[in-house]
C-alpha positions as a printed Julia matrix, in Angstrom:
129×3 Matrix{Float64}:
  30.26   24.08   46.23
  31.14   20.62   45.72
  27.58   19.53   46.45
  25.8    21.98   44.73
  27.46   20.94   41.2
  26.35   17.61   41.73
  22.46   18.54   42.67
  23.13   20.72   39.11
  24.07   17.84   37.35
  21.38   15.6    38.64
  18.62   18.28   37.99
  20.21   18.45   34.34
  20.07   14.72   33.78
  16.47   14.3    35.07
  15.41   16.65   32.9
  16.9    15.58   29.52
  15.28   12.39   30.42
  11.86   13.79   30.75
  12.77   15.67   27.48
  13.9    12.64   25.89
  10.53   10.33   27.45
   8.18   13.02   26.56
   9.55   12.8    22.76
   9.59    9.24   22.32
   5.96    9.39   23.6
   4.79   12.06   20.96
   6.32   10.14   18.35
   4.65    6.99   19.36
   1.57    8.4    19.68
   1.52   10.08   15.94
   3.37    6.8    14.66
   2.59    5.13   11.19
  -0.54    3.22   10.84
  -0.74    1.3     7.6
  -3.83    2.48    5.69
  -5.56   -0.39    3.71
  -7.62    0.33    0.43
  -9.1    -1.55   -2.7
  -8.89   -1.41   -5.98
 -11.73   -3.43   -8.17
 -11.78   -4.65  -11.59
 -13.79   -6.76  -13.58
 -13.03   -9.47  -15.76
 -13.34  -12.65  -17.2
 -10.56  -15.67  -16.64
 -12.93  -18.0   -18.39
 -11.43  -16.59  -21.53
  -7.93  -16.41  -20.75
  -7.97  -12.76  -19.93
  -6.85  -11.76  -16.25
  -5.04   -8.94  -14.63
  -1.83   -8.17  -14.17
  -0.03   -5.46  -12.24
   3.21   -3.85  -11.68
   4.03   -1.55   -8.74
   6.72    1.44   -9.7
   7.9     1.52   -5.59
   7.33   -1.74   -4.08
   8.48   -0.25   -1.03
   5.73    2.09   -0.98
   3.05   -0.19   -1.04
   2.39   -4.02   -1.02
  -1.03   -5.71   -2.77
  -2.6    -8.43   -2.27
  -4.85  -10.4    -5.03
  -8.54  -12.23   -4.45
 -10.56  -12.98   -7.2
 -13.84  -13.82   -6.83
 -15.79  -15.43   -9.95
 -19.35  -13.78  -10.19
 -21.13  -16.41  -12.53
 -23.33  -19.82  -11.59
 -21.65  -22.74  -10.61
 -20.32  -24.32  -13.97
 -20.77  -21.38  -16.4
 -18.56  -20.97  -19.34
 -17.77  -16.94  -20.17
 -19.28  -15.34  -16.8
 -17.21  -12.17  -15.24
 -15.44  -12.44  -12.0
 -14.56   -9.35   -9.36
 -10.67   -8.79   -9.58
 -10.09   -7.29   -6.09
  -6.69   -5.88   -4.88
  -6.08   -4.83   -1.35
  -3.19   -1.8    -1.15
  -1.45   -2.0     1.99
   0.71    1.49    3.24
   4.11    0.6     4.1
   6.15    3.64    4.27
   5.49    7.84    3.17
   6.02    8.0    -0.32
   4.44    7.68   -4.18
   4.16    5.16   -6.42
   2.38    4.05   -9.6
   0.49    0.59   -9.83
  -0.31   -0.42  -13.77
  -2.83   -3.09  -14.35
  -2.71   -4.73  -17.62
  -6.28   -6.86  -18.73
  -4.73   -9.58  -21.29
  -3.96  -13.7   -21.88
  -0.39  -14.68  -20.37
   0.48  -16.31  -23.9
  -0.3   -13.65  -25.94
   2.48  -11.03  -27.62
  -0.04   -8.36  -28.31
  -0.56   -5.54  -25.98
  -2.91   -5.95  -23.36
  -6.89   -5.43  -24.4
  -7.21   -2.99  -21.57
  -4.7    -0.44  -18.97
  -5.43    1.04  -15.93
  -3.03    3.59  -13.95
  -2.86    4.63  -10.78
  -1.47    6.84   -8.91
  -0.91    6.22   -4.9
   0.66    8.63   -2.48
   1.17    7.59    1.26
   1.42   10.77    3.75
   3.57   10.03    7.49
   0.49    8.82    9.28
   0.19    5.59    6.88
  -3.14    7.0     4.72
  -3.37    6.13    1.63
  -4.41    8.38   -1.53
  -4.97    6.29   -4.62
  -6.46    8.31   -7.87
  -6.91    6.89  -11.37
């Protein structure tokens, strides 16, 4: 009888493991993958004017800036291509204002955008104005 608990126990073992293995691999499998989208805006620095943004959930997401000026080489007043990368970093929703105005200046900004940006378990990204 002896032996026969102890092949039990083994067979019980062996099989939470494979329980246990076969789990972790599902959930590897289906893990997060950090969706990437952009967000575009024109303007022109050449004025003083730029974008500025504030994220709700920083948590949620994380941005990253590249501006890219659009005019000849030299030229006063030409636009440039505002261009902000949203990176997933965990399931959630957040809100990202941008704000079009000079640094300096007291008044409210000349132009607002809002957006909203929902991140599902897989890492994709939703992002609607």
């Amino acid at each position: 009888m002896l032996m026969n608990r102890k092949s039990l126990k083994t067979i019980l073992i062996s099989s939470m493991c494979g329980f246990v293995i076969a789990l972790l691999a599902s959930c590897a499998s289906t893990g997060f993958k950090a969706e990437k989208k952009t967000i575009e805006l024109k303007g022109n620095p050449t004025t003083g004017y730029s974008w500025f943004y504030e994220i709700e959930d920083d948590s949620v997401i994380s941005i990253e800036e590249d501006v890219k000026y659009l005019g000849a080489k030299g030229m006063v007043g030409a636009p440039s291509l505002f261009t902000y990368t949203v990176t997933a970093r965990k399931s959630g929703s957040t809100k990202i204002t941008f704000e079009y105005k000079r640094p300096w200046e007291t008044q409210p900004a000349l132009e607002t955008k809002v957006y909203e940006v929902s991140v599902d378990d897989q890492g994709r990204l939703v992002i609607s104005e």
